[in-house]
Amino acid sequence: MSISIKQLHPLFAAEMRGADLAGGISAATRRAIQQAMDDDAVLVLPEQRLDDATQIAFTSLYGPLELAPPVRGKTGTFIDGGRIRHREIFDVSNLDENGRILDLDDQRRAYGEGNQLWHTDSSFRQKSATWSLLHARVIPPDGGDTEFADTRAAYDALPQAMKDRLDGLIAEHSIWHSRAQLGGYMPTEEEREARPPAQHPVVRRHPGSGRKALYIASHASHIAGWPVEDGRALLRELLAFATQPRFVYTHKWRTGDLVIWDNRCTLHRATPFESAHYVRDLRRTTVIDTRVEVAQESCRVG
Ligand SMILES: [Fe+2]
């Protein structure tokens, strides 16, 4: 079956059919996916029959995988008999380790609510992420969409005076900054130490497309060297600008969808659903950005 691509939004996001990832892909298909990602930044591959091991194997074609951190030391997913046996799989669900819907007061639920803020995955790591790959195993009957925003198009649309203002700025990102805003998750001292903040340029050049992109998120707490409130105000302004409806694609999930997004040039957020009643089980793999230092250098010079 040949590959076909359909545009999902005027600025970015595409759907690719004709690639069966579980069956193993050719070098040509692998390159086609890379090209589509460089062009469109969000790629939907419907009807993929992936288990965790197959998703990990496919993801590893594109770089080393990030390992999922435990939450409150008890995701419980990696222990024998747990629901998820691979540390490369991020559990994006409302389920506990035994497959039951999380209690309303379970801290993992509070932690997950932070995903409803606009963010880009792993910006709070110094070795941040290139792609995230999210596979839909069980989808609720209504709600639970994921919204994506194109931060290359948003950067292009900024007034020149703002582009000049952003030149050379560095933002500090922390998972605990976003978690304090929504859901109210309070990390343990151990968790705080294990996941310190990271700093990245506010504008970076995306290596695959050569385009500049805003690299911001709800994880971004302030601008290095600026008074905290001034930096926070600028970051809020940029986030509001970049997430205007004209830059946003909303994905309505179908079971079997694999959606890949490029964290270097998009933002995303989860939307609510009836999480006390319906199961939503998605599994994420994440590719580590091994070119971060190069990206920072290219941002400084160009
Ligand atoms: Fe995310």
PDB file of C-alpha atoms and ligand atoms in Angstrom:
ATOM      1  CA  MET A   1       0.000   0.000   0.000  1.00  0.00           C
ATOM      2  CA  SER A   2       1.415   3.377  -0.898  1.00  0.00           C
ATOM      3  CA  ILE A   3       1.748   6.274   1.511  1.00  0.00           C
ATOM      4  CA  SER A   4      -0.754   9.114   1.311  1.00  0.00           C
ATOM      5  CA  ILE A   5      -0.724  12.392   3.222  1.00  0.00           C
ATOM      6  CA  LYS A   6      -3.635  14.713   3.925  1.00  0.00           C
ATOM      7  CA  GLN A   7      -3.278  18.187   5.449  1.00  0.00           C
ATOM      8  CA  LEU A   8      -5.338  18.686   8.638  1.00  0.00           C
ATOM      9  CA  HIS A   9      -4.777  22.422   9.195  1.00  0.00           C
ATOM     10  CA  PRO A  10      -3.700  25.249   6.871  1.00  0.00           C
ATOM     11  CA  LEU A  11      -0.422  25.785   8.777  1.00  0.00           C
ATOM     12  CA  PHE A  12       0.650  22.361  10.065  1.00  0.00           C
ATOM     13  CA  ALA A  13      -0.571  18.879  11.091  1.00  0.00           C
ATOM     14  CA  ALA A  14      -1.087  16.083   8.586  1.00  0.00           C
ATOM     15  CA  GLU A  15      -2.535  12.576   8.455  1.00  0.00           C
ATOM     16  CA  MET A  16      -0.516   9.758   6.918  1.00  0.00           C
ATOM     17  CA  ARG A  17      -2.115   6.528   5.734  1.00  0.00           C
ATOM     18  CA  GLY A  18      -0.535   3.449   4.232  1.00  0.00           C
ATOM     19  CA  ALA A  19       2.212   2.846   6.816  1.00  0.00           C
ATOM     20  CA  ASP A  20       1.704  -0.219   9.036  1.00  0.00           C
ATOM     21  CA  LEU A  21       4.136   0.456  11.866  1.00  0.00           C
ATOM     22  CA  ALA A  22       3.596  -2.872  13.629  1.00  0.00           C
ATOM     23  CA  GLY A  23       4.640  -4.745  10.501  1.00  0.00           C
ATOM     24  CA  GLY A  24       7.988  -2.965  10.327  1.00  0.00           C
ATOM     25  CA  ILE A  25       8.611  -0.113   7.913  1.00  0.00           C
ATOM     26  CA  SER A  26      10.919   0.369   4.950  1.00  0.00           C
ATOM     27  CA  ALA A  27      13.699   2.945   4.872  1.00  0.00           C
ATOM     28  CA  ALA A  28      11.573   4.962   2.439  1.00  0.00           C
ATOM     29  CA  THR A  29       8.615   5.047   4.844  1.00  0.00           C
ATOM     30  CA  ARG A  30      10.913   5.979   7.687  1.00  0.00           C
ATOM     31  CA  ARG A  31      12.192   8.925   5.646  1.00  0.00           C
ATOM     32  CA  ALA A  32       8.647   9.886   4.613  1.00  0.00           C
ATOM     33  CA  ILE A  33       7.648  10.117   8.267  1.00  0.00           C
ATOM     34  CA  GLN A  34      10.728  12.220   9.037  1.00  0.00           C
ATOM     35  CA  GLN A  35       9.939  14.539   6.124  1.00  0.00           C
ATOM     36  CA  ALA A  36       6.275  14.870   7.088  1.00  0.00           C
ATOM     37  CA  MET A  37       7.312  15.702  10.651  1.00  0.00           C
ATOM     38  CA  ASP A  38       9.773  18.360   9.483  1.00  0.00           C
ATOM     39  CA  ASP A  39       7.087  19.885   7.257  1.00  0.00           C
ATOM     40  CA  ASP A  40       4.000  19.556   9.427  1.00  0.00           C
ATOM     41  CA  ALA A  41       5.251  19.065  13.039  1.00  0.00           C
ATOM     42  CA  VAL A  42       2.172  16.977  13.982  1.00  0.00           C
ATOM     43  CA  LEU A  43       1.499  13.698  12.202  1.00  0.00           C
ATOM     44  CA  VAL A  44      -1.520  11.438  12.726  1.00  0.00           C
ATOM     45  CA  LEU A  45      -1.164   7.775  11.757  1.00  0.00           C
ATOM     46  CA  PRO A  46      -4.581   6.096  12.135  1.00  0.00           C
ATOM     47  CA  GLU A  47      -5.384   2.423  12.738  1.00  0.00           C
ATOM     48  CA  GLN A  48      -2.033   1.394  14.194  1.00  0.00           C
ATOM     49  CA  ARG A  49      -2.079  -1.899  16.099  1.00  0.00           C
ATOM     50  CA  LEU A  50       0.775  -1.269  18.493  1.00  0.00           C
ATOM     51  CA  ASP A  51       1.639  -2.890  21.789  1.00  0.00           C
ATOM     52  CA  ASP A  52       4.169  -1.284  24.129  1.00  0.00           C
ATOM     53  CA  ALA A  53       7.169  -3.201  22.772  1.00  0.00           C
ATOM     54  CA  THR A  54       6.295  -2.357  19.152  1.00  0.00           C
ATOM     55  CA  GLN A  55       5.767   1.300  19.984  1.00  0.00           C
ATOM     56  CA  ILE A  56       9.180   1.386  21.678  1.00  0.00           C
ATOM     57  CA  ALA A  57      10.839  -0.336  18.705  1.00  0.00           C
ATOM     58  CA  PHE A  58       9.300   2.113  16.217  1.00  0.00           C
ATOM     59  CA  THR A  59      10.193   5.149  18.351  1.00  0.00           C
ATOM     60  CA  SER A  60      13.802   4.042  18.686  1.00  0.00           C
ATOM     61  CA  LEU A  61      14.218   4.440  14.913  1.00  0.00           C
ATOM     62  CA  TYR A  62      14.305   8.172  15.593  1.00  0.00           C
ATOM     63  CA  GLY A  63      16.631   8.401  18.596  1.00  0.00           C
ATOM     64  CA  PRO A  64      17.125   7.403  22.237  1.00  0.00           C
ATOM     65  CA  LEU A  65      14.012   7.144  24.408  1.00  0.00           C
ATOM     66  CA  GLU A  66      13.334   9.059  27.609  1.00  0.00           C
ATOM     67  CA  LEU A  67      12.422   6.996  30.679  1.00  0.00           C
ATOM     68  CA  ALA A  68       9.205   7.805  32.536  1.00  0.00           C
ATOM     69  CA  PRO A  69       9.736   9.032  36.108  1.00  0.00           C
ATOM     70  CA  PRO A  70       7.587   7.589  38.889  1.00  0.00           C
ATOM     71  CA  VAL A  71       5.011   9.870  40.522  1.00  0.00           C
ATOM     72  CA  ARG A  72       4.981   9.670  44.334  1.00  0.00           C
ATOM     73  CA  GLY A  73       7.253   6.672  43.815  1.00  0.00           C
ATOM     74  CA  LYS A  74       4.217   4.590  42.967  1.00  0.00           C
ATOM     75  CA  THR A  75       3.223   4.676  39.377  1.00  0.00           C
ATOM     76  CA  GLY A  76       3.540   0.994  40.161  1.00  0.00           C
ATOM     77  CA  THR A  77       3.593   0.398  36.470  1.00  0.00           C
ATOM     78  CA  PHE A  78       7.107  -0.971  36.272  1.00  0.00           C
ATOM     79  CA  ILE A  79       6.847  -3.592  38.954  1.00  0.00           C
ATOM     80  CA  ASP A  80       6.094  -7.212  38.175  1.00  0.00           C
ATOM     81  CA  GLY A  81       2.455  -7.633  37.327  1.00  0.00           C
ATOM     82  CA  GLY A  82       1.951  -3.896  36.757  1.00  0.00           C
ATOM     83  CA  ARG A  83      -0.117  -2.625  33.876  1.00  0.00           C
ATOM     84  CA  ILE A  84       2.912  -1.250  32.027  1.00  0.00           C
ATOM     85  CA  ARG A  85       6.177  -3.170  32.069  1.00  0.00           C
ATOM     86  CA  HIS A  86       8.477  -0.787  30.181  1.00  0.00           C
ATOM     87  CA  ARG A  87      10.036   2.348  31.622  1.00  0.00           C
ATOM     88  CA  GLU A  88      10.087   3.872  28.124  1.00  0.00           C
ATOM     89  CA  ILE A  89       6.270   4.029  28.203  1.00  0.00           C
ATOM     90  CA  PHE A  90       4.687   7.135  29.780  1.00  0.00           C
ATOM     91  CA  ASP A  91       1.325   6.209  31.209  1.00  0.00           C
ATOM     92  CA  VAL A  92      -1.106   8.849  29.892  1.00  0.00           C
ATOM     93  CA  SER A  93      -4.227   7.406  31.447  1.00  0.00           C
ATOM     94  CA  ASN A  94      -6.601   7.789  34.367  1.00  0.00           C
ATOM     95  CA  LEU A  95      -5.822   4.258  35.570  1.00  0.00           C
ATOM     96  CA  ASP A  96      -3.836   2.860  38.461  1.00  0.00           C
ATOM     97  CA  GLU A  97      -1.297   0.056  38.198  1.00  0.00           C
ATOM     98  CA  ASN A  98      -4.087  -2.534  38.296  1.00  0.00           C
ATOM     99  CA  GLY A  99      -6.179  -0.936  35.549  1.00  0.00           C
ATOM    100  CA  ARG A 100      -8.767   0.658  37.842  1.00  0.00           C
ATOM    101  CA  ILE A 101      -9.868   4.291  37.428  1.00  0.00           C
ATOM    102  CA  LEU A 102      -7.818   6.453  39.805  1.00  0.00           C
ATOM    103  CA  ASP A 103      -9.513   7.628  42.985  1.00  0.00           C
ATOM    104  CA  LEU A 104     -10.453  11.313  42.952  1.00  0.00           C
ATOM    105  CA  ASP A 105      -7.873  12.070  45.653  1.00  0.00           C
ATOM    106  CA  ASP A 106      -5.056  10.051  44.050  1.00  0.00           C
ATOM    107  CA  GLN A 107      -2.004  12.304  43.598  1.00  0.00           C
ATOM    108  CA  ARG A 108      -1.366  10.830  40.148  1.00  0.00           C
ATOM    109  CA  ARG A 109      -4.657  12.373  39.051  1.00  0.00           C
ATOM    110  CA  ALA A 110      -3.530  15.819  40.321  1.00  0.00           C
ATOM    111  CA  TYR A 111      -0.208  15.379  38.531  1.00  0.00           C
ATOM    112  CA  GLY A 112      -1.940  14.481  35.248  1.00  0.00           C
ATOM    113  CA  GLU A 113      -4.200  17.536  35.377  1.00  0.00           C
ATOM    114  CA  GLY A 114      -1.146  19.695  34.704  1.00  0.00           C
ATOM    115  CA  ASN A 115      -1.270  18.358  31.129  1.00  0.00           C
ATOM    116  CA  GLN A 116      -4.307  20.572  30.554  1.00  0.00           C
ATOM    117  CA  LEU A 117      -1.988  23.587  30.503  1.00  0.00           C
ATOM    118  CA  TRP A 118      -0.292  24.488  27.225  1.00  0.00           C
ATOM    119  CA  HIS A 119       3.133  22.892  27.296  1.00  0.00           C
ATOM    120  CA  THR A 120       5.752  21.069  25.344  1.00  0.00           C
ATOM    121  CA  ASP A 121       6.992  17.760  26.721  1.00  0.00           C
ATOM    122  CA  SER A 122      10.230  17.674  28.708  1.00  0.00           C
ATOM    123  CA  SER A 123      11.182  21.339  28.285  1.00  0.00           C
ATOM    124  CA  PHE A 124      12.034  21.114  31.986  1.00  0.00           C
ATOM    125  CA  ARG A 125      14.900  18.771  31.119  1.00  0.00           C
ATOM    126  CA  GLN A 126      18.231  20.117  29.923  1.00  0.00           C
ATOM    127  CA  LYS A 127      18.228  17.246  27.444  1.00  0.00           C
ATOM    128  CA  SER A 128      14.704  17.996  26.292  1.00  0.00           C
ATOM    129  CA  ALA A 129      12.616  16.103  23.727  1.00  0.00           C
ATOM    130  CA  THR A 130      12.345  16.061  19.959  1.00  0.00           C
ATOM    131  CA  TRP A 131       9.242  13.960  19.312  1.00  0.00           C
ATOM    132  CA  SER A 132       6.481  12.562  21.472  1.00  0.00           C
ATOM    133  CA  LEU A 133       4.467   9.636  20.130  1.00  0.00           C
ATOM    134  CA  LEU A 134       1.079   9.029  21.711  1.00  0.00           C
ATOM    135  CA  HIS A 135      -0.926   5.920  20.908  1.00  0.00           C
ATOM    136  CA  ALA A 136      -4.635   5.638  21.717  1.00  0.00           C
ATOM    137  CA  ARG A 137      -5.560   2.297  23.289  1.00  0.00           C
ATOM    138  CA  VAL A 138      -8.894   3.238  24.923  1.00  0.00           C
ATOM    139  CA  ILE A 139     -10.769   6.473  24.227  1.00  0.00           C
ATOM    140  CA  PRO A 140     -13.736   7.887  26.184  1.00  0.00           C
ATOM    141  CA  PRO A 141     -17.004   8.453  24.291  1.00  0.00           C
ATOM    142  CA  ASP A 142     -16.682  12.213  24.547  1.00  0.00           C
ATOM    143  CA  GLY A 143     -14.005  14.809  25.366  1.00  0.00           C
ATOM    144  CA  GLY A 144     -10.326  14.192  25.997  1.00  0.00           C
ATOM    145  CA  ASP A 145      -9.208  15.854  22.744  1.00  0.00           C
ATOM    146  CA  THR A 146      -5.633  17.088  22.417  1.00  0.00           C
ATOM    147  CA  GLU A 147      -4.991  20.585  21.087  1.00  0.00           C
ATOM    148  CA  PHE A 148      -1.778  21.503  19.281  1.00  0.00           C
ATOM    149  CA  ALA A 149      -0.340  24.930  18.433  1.00  0.00           C
ATOM    150  CA  ASP A 150       2.320  25.691  15.818  1.00  0.00           C
ATOM    151  CA  THR A 151       5.054  27.830  17.395  1.00  0.00           C
ATOM    152  CA  ARG A 152       6.918  28.290  14.090  1.00  0.00           C
ATOM    153  CA  ALA A 153       3.881  29.992  12.558  1.00  0.00           C
ATOM    154  CA  ALA A 154       3.380  31.937  15.789  1.00  0.00           C
ATOM    155  CA  TYR A 155       6.983  33.150  15.723  1.00  0.00           C
ATOM    156  CA  ASP A 156       6.664  34.158  12.060  1.00  0.00           C
ATOM    157  CA  ALA A 157       3.557  36.196  12.908  1.00  0.00           C
ATOM    158  CA  LEU A 158       5.170  38.163  15.758  1.00  0.00           C
ATOM    159  CA  PRO A 159       5.857  41.870  15.158  1.00  0.00           C
ATOM    160  CA  GLN A 160       9.519  42.524  14.347  1.00  0.00           C
ATOM    161  CA  ALA A 161       9.894  44.567  17.551  1.00  0.00           C
ATOM    162  CA  MET A 162       8.928  41.497  19.602  1.00  0.00           C
ATOM    163  CA  LYS A 163      11.282  39.252  17.618  1.00  0.00           C
ATOM    164  CA  ASP A 164      14.093  41.699  18.392  1.00  0.00           C
ATOM    165  CA  ARG A 165      13.102  41.733  22.065  1.00  0.00           C
ATOM    166  CA  LEU A 166      13.218  37.940  22.282  1.00  0.00           C
ATOM    167  CA  ASP A 167      16.613  37.643  20.663  1.00  0.00           C
ATOM    168  CA  GLY A 168      19.028  35.983  23.102  1.00  0.00           C
ATOM    169  CA  LEU A 169      16.502  35.521  25.935  1.00  0.00           C
ATOM    170  CA  ILE A 170      16.724  32.363  28.035  1.00  0.00           C
ATOM    171  CA  ALA A 171      13.738  30.912  29.923  1.00  0.00           C
ATOM    172  CA  GLU A 172      13.884  28.621  32.924  1.00  0.00           C
ATOM    173  CA  HIS A 173      11.506  25.633  32.846  1.00  0.00           C
ATOM    174  CA  SER A 174      10.419  23.449  35.754  1.00  0.00           C
ATOM    175  CA  ILE A 175       7.859  20.659  35.923  1.00  0.00           C
ATOM    176  CA  TRP A 176       7.032  21.846  39.422  1.00  0.00           C
ATOM    177  CA  HIS A 177       6.111  25.318  38.149  1.00  0.00           C
ATOM    178  CA  SER A 178       3.364  23.919  35.899  1.00  0.00           C
ATOM    179  CA  ARG A 179       2.241  21.372  38.480  1.00  0.00           C
ATOM    180  CA  ALA A 180       1.720  24.149  41.029  1.00  0.00           C
ATOM    181  CA  GLN A 181      -0.664  25.934  38.636  1.00  0.00           C
ATOM    182  CA  LEU A 182      -3.229  23.236  37.902  1.00  0.00           C
ATOM    183  CA  GLY A 183      -4.011  20.123  39.862  1.00  0.00           C
ATOM    184  CA  GLY A 184      -2.025  21.390  42.831  1.00  0.00           C
ATOM    185  CA  TYR A 185       0.423  18.486  42.825  1.00  0.00           C
ATOM    186  CA  MET A 186       3.014  18.916  45.583  1.00  0.00           C
ATOM    187  CA  PRO A 187       6.266  17.093  44.873  1.00  0.00           C
ATOM    188  CA  THR A 188       8.213  15.345  47.574  1.00  0.00           C
ATOM    189  CA  GLU A 189      11.681  16.696  48.352  1.00  0.00           C
ATOM    190  CA  GLU A 190      13.123  13.654  46.605  1.00  0.00           C
ATOM    191  CA  GLU A 191      11.084  14.345  43.441  1.00  0.00           C
ATOM    192  CA  ARG A 192      12.091  18.005  43.468  1.00  0.00           C
ATOM    193  CA  GLU A 193      15.756  17.097  43.664  1.00  0.00           C
ATOM    194  CA  ALA A 194      15.450  14.421  40.995  1.00  0.00           C
ATOM    195  CA  ARG A 195      13.910  16.843  38.502  1.00  0.00           C
ATOM    196  CA  PRO A 196      15.668  20.224  38.728  1.00  0.00           C
ATOM    197  CA  PRO A 197      14.849  23.113  36.331  1.00  0.00           C
ATOM    198  CA  ALA A 198      16.455  23.595  32.913  1.00  0.00           C
ATOM    199  CA  GLN A 199      17.220  26.640  30.796  1.00  0.00           C
ATOM    200  CA  HIS A 200      16.582  27.044  27.066  1.00  0.00           C
ATOM    201  CA  PRO A 201      16.519  29.908  24.569  1.00  0.00           C
ATOM    202  CA  VAL A 202      13.020  31.338  24.048  1.00  0.00           C
ATOM    203  CA  VAL A 203      13.560  31.185  20.297  1.00  0.00           C
ATOM    204  CA  ARG A 204      15.300  28.223  18.676  1.00  0.00           C
ATOM    205  CA  ARG A 205      15.851  27.217  15.116  1.00  0.00           C
ATOM    206  CA  HIS A 206      14.187  23.917  14.259  1.00  0.00           C
ATOM    207  CA  PRO A 207      16.881  21.809  12.614  1.00  0.00           C
ATOM    208  CA  GLY A 208      14.597  19.821  10.302  1.00  0.00           C
ATOM    209  CA  SER A 209      12.765  22.763   8.742  1.00  0.00           C
ATOM    210  CA  GLY A 210      15.319  25.514   9.326  1.00  0.00           C
ATOM    211  CA  ARG A 211      12.529  27.694  10.735  1.00  0.00           C
ATOM    212  CA  LYS A 212      12.661  29.619  13.998  1.00  0.00           C
ATOM    213  CA  ALA A 213      10.142  28.602  16.668  1.00  0.00           C
ATOM    214  CA  LEU A 214       9.058  29.850  20.064  1.00  0.00           C
ATOM    215  CA  TYR A 215      10.153  27.410  22.746  1.00  0.00           C
ATOM    216  CA  ILE A 216       7.795  28.228  25.590  1.00  0.00           C
ATOM    217  CA  ALA A 217       5.461  26.284  27.874  1.00  0.00           C
ATOM    218  CA  SER A 218       3.553  26.451  31.130  1.00  0.00           C
ATOM    219  CA  HIS A 219       6.696  24.870  32.562  1.00  0.00           C
ATOM    220  CA  ALA A 220       8.542  28.161  31.874  1.00  0.00           C
ATOM    221  CA  SER A 221       8.668  30.047  35.160  1.00  0.00           C
ATOM    222  CA  HIS A 222      10.756  33.130  34.349  1.00  0.00           C
ATOM    223  CA  ILE A 223      13.340  34.711  32.072  1.00  0.00           C
ATOM    224  CA  ALA A 224      16.920  34.299  33.272  1.00  0.00           C
ATOM    225  CA  GLY A 225      18.349  37.600  34.521  1.00  0.00           C
ATOM    226  CA  TRP A 226      14.977  39.384  34.567  1.00  0.00           C
ATOM    227  CA  PRO A 227      12.759  40.226  37.567  1.00  0.00           C
ATOM    228  CA  VAL A 228      10.489  37.184  37.946  1.00  0.00           C
ATOM    229  CA  GLU A 229       7.215  39.053  37.380  1.00  0.00           C
ATOM    230  CA  ASP A 230       8.463  40.792  34.228  1.00  0.00           C
ATOM    231  CA  GLY A 231       9.566  37.481  32.740  1.00  0.00           C
ATOM    232  CA  ARG A 232       6.349  35.792  33.715  1.00  0.00           C
ATOM    233  CA  ALA A 233       4.303  38.551  32.052  1.00  0.00           C
ATOM    234  CA  LEU A 234       6.274  38.165  28.816  1.00  0.00           C
ATOM    235  CA  LEU A 235       5.892  34.377  28.866  1.00  0.00           C
ATOM    236  CA  ARG A 236       2.139  34.717  29.451  1.00  0.00           C
ATOM    237  CA  GLU A 237       1.875  37.149  26.544  1.00  0.00           C
ATOM    238  CA  LEU A 238       3.791  34.801  24.230  1.00  0.00           C
ATOM    239  CA  LEU A 239       1.749  31.770  25.270  1.00  0.00           C
ATOM    240  CA  ALA A 240      -1.516  33.647  24.630  1.00  0.00           C
ATOM    241  CA  PHE A 241      -0.251  34.815  21.236  1.00  0.00           C
ATOM    242  CA  ALA A 242       0.962  31.369  20.147  1.00  0.00           C
ATOM    243  CA  THR A 243      -2.249  29.595  21.125  1.00  0.00           C
ATOM    244  CA  GLN A 244      -4.710  31.783  19.237  1.00  0.00           C
ATOM    245  CA  PRO A 245      -7.260  29.671  17.336  1.00  0.00           C
ATOM    246  CA  ARG A 246      -5.564  30.383  13.999  1.00  0.00           C
ATOM    247  CA  PHE A 247      -2.465  28.468  15.170  1.00  0.00           C
ATOM    248  CA  VAL A 248      -4.353  25.539  16.766  1.00  0.00           C
ATOM    249  CA  TYR A 249      -5.284  22.075  15.480  1.00  0.00           C
ATOM    250  CA  THR A 250      -7.600  20.000  17.691  1.00  0.00           C
ATOM    251  CA  HIS A 251      -7.211  16.244  17.489  1.00  0.00           C
ATOM    252  CA  LYS A 252     -10.243  14.083  18.212  1.00  0.00           C
ATOM    253  CA  TRP A 253      -8.868  10.681  19.114  1.00  0.00           C
ATOM    254  CA  ARG A 254      -9.903   7.374  17.578  1.00  0.00           C
ATOM    255  CA  THR A 255      -8.742   4.070  18.999  1.00  0.00           C
ATOM    256  CA  GLY A 256      -5.539   3.079  17.193  1.00  0.00           C
ATOM    257  CA  ASP A 257      -4.409   6.619  16.371  1.00  0.00           C
ATOM    258  CA  LEU A 258      -0.712   7.244  16.793  1.00  0.00           C
ATOM    259  CA  VAL A 259      -0.046  10.969  16.909  1.00  0.00           C
ATOM    260  CA  ILE A 260       3.532  12.185  16.691  1.00  0.00           C
ATOM    261  CA  TRP A 261       4.402  15.783  17.508  1.00  0.00           C
ATOM    262  CA  ASP A 262       7.602  17.761  17.470  1.00  0.00           C
ATOM    263  CA  ASN A 263       8.115  19.326  20.888  1.00  0.00           C
ATOM    264  CA  ARG A 264      10.640  21.800  19.494  1.00  0.00           C
ATOM    265  CA  CYS A 265       8.072  23.708  17.454  1.00  0.00           C
ATOM    266  CA  THR A 266       4.622  22.943  18.880  1.00  0.00           C
ATOM    267  CA  LEU A 267       2.670  23.323  22.104  1.00  0.00           C
ATOM    268  CA  HIS A 268      -0.110  20.991  23.194  1.00  0.00           C
ATOM    269  CA  ARG A 269      -2.624  20.506  25.954  1.00  0.00           C
ATOM    270  CA  ALA A 270      -5.122  17.864  27.022  1.00  0.00           C
ATOM    271  CA  THR A 271      -8.806  18.738  27.342  1.00  0.00           C
ATOM    272  CA  PRO A 272     -11.106  17.368  30.071  1.00  0.00           C
ATOM    273  CA  PHE A 273     -13.407  14.344  29.885  1.00  0.00           C
ATOM    274  CA  GLU A 274     -15.495  12.451  32.423  1.00  0.00           C
ATOM    275  CA  SER A 275     -12.458  10.884  34.019  1.00  0.00           C
ATOM    276  CA  ALA A 276     -14.281   9.501  37.050  1.00  0.00           C
ATOM    277  CA  HIS A 277     -16.498   7.364  34.792  1.00  0.00           C
ATOM    278  CA  TYR A 278     -14.699   6.553  31.557  1.00  0.00           C
ATOM    279  CA  VAL A 279     -11.319   5.048  30.809  1.00  0.00           C
ATOM    280  CA  ARG A 280      -8.843   6.983  28.713  1.00  0.00           C
ATOM    281  CA  ASP A 281      -5.679   4.967  28.118  1.00  0.00           C
ATOM    282  CA  LEU A 282      -2.956   6.391  25.905  1.00  0.00           C
ATOM    283  CA  ARG A 283       0.711   5.430  25.914  1.00  0.00           C
ATOM    284  CA  ARG A 284       3.515   7.864  25.132  1.00  0.00           C
ATOM    285  CA  THR A 285       7.066   7.342  24.034  1.00  0.00           C
ATOM    286  CA  THR A 286       9.459  10.294  23.864  1.00  0.00           C
ATOM    287  CA  VAL A 287      12.637  10.848  21.873  1.00  0.00           C
ATOM    288  CA  ILE A 288      15.468  12.645  23.679  1.00  0.00           C
ATOM    289  CA  ASP A 289      16.904  15.693  21.895  1.00  0.00           C
ATOM    290  CA  THR A 290      20.571  14.830  21.616  1.00  0.00           C
ATOM    291  CA  ARG A 291      21.198  17.978  19.575  1.00  0.00           C
ATOM    292  CA  VAL A 292      20.196  20.481  22.248  1.00  0.00           C
ATOM    293  CA  GLU A 293      23.637  22.044  22.522  1.00  0.00           C
ATOM    294  CA  VAL A 294      23.821  22.416  18.732  1.00  0.00           C
ATOM    295  CA  ALA A 295      20.340  23.946  18.643  1.00  0.00           C
ATOM    296  CA  GLN A 296      21.317  26.495  21.295  1.00  0.00           C
ATOM    297  CA  GLU A 297      24.455  27.395  19.387  1.00  0.00           C
ATOM    298  CA  SER A 298      22.601  27.835  16.093  1.00  0.00           C
ATOM    299  CA  CYS A 299      20.059  30.021  17.887  1.00  0.00           C
ATOM    300  CA  ARG A 300      22.783  32.322  19.174  1.00  0.00           C
ATOM    301  CA  VAL A 301      24.390  32.800  15.795  1.00  0.00           C
ATOM    302  CA  GLY A 302      21.339  32.895  13.646  1.00  0.00           C
TER     303      GLY A 302
HETATM  304 FE    FE B   1       2.339  16.556  27.117  1.00  0.00          FE
END
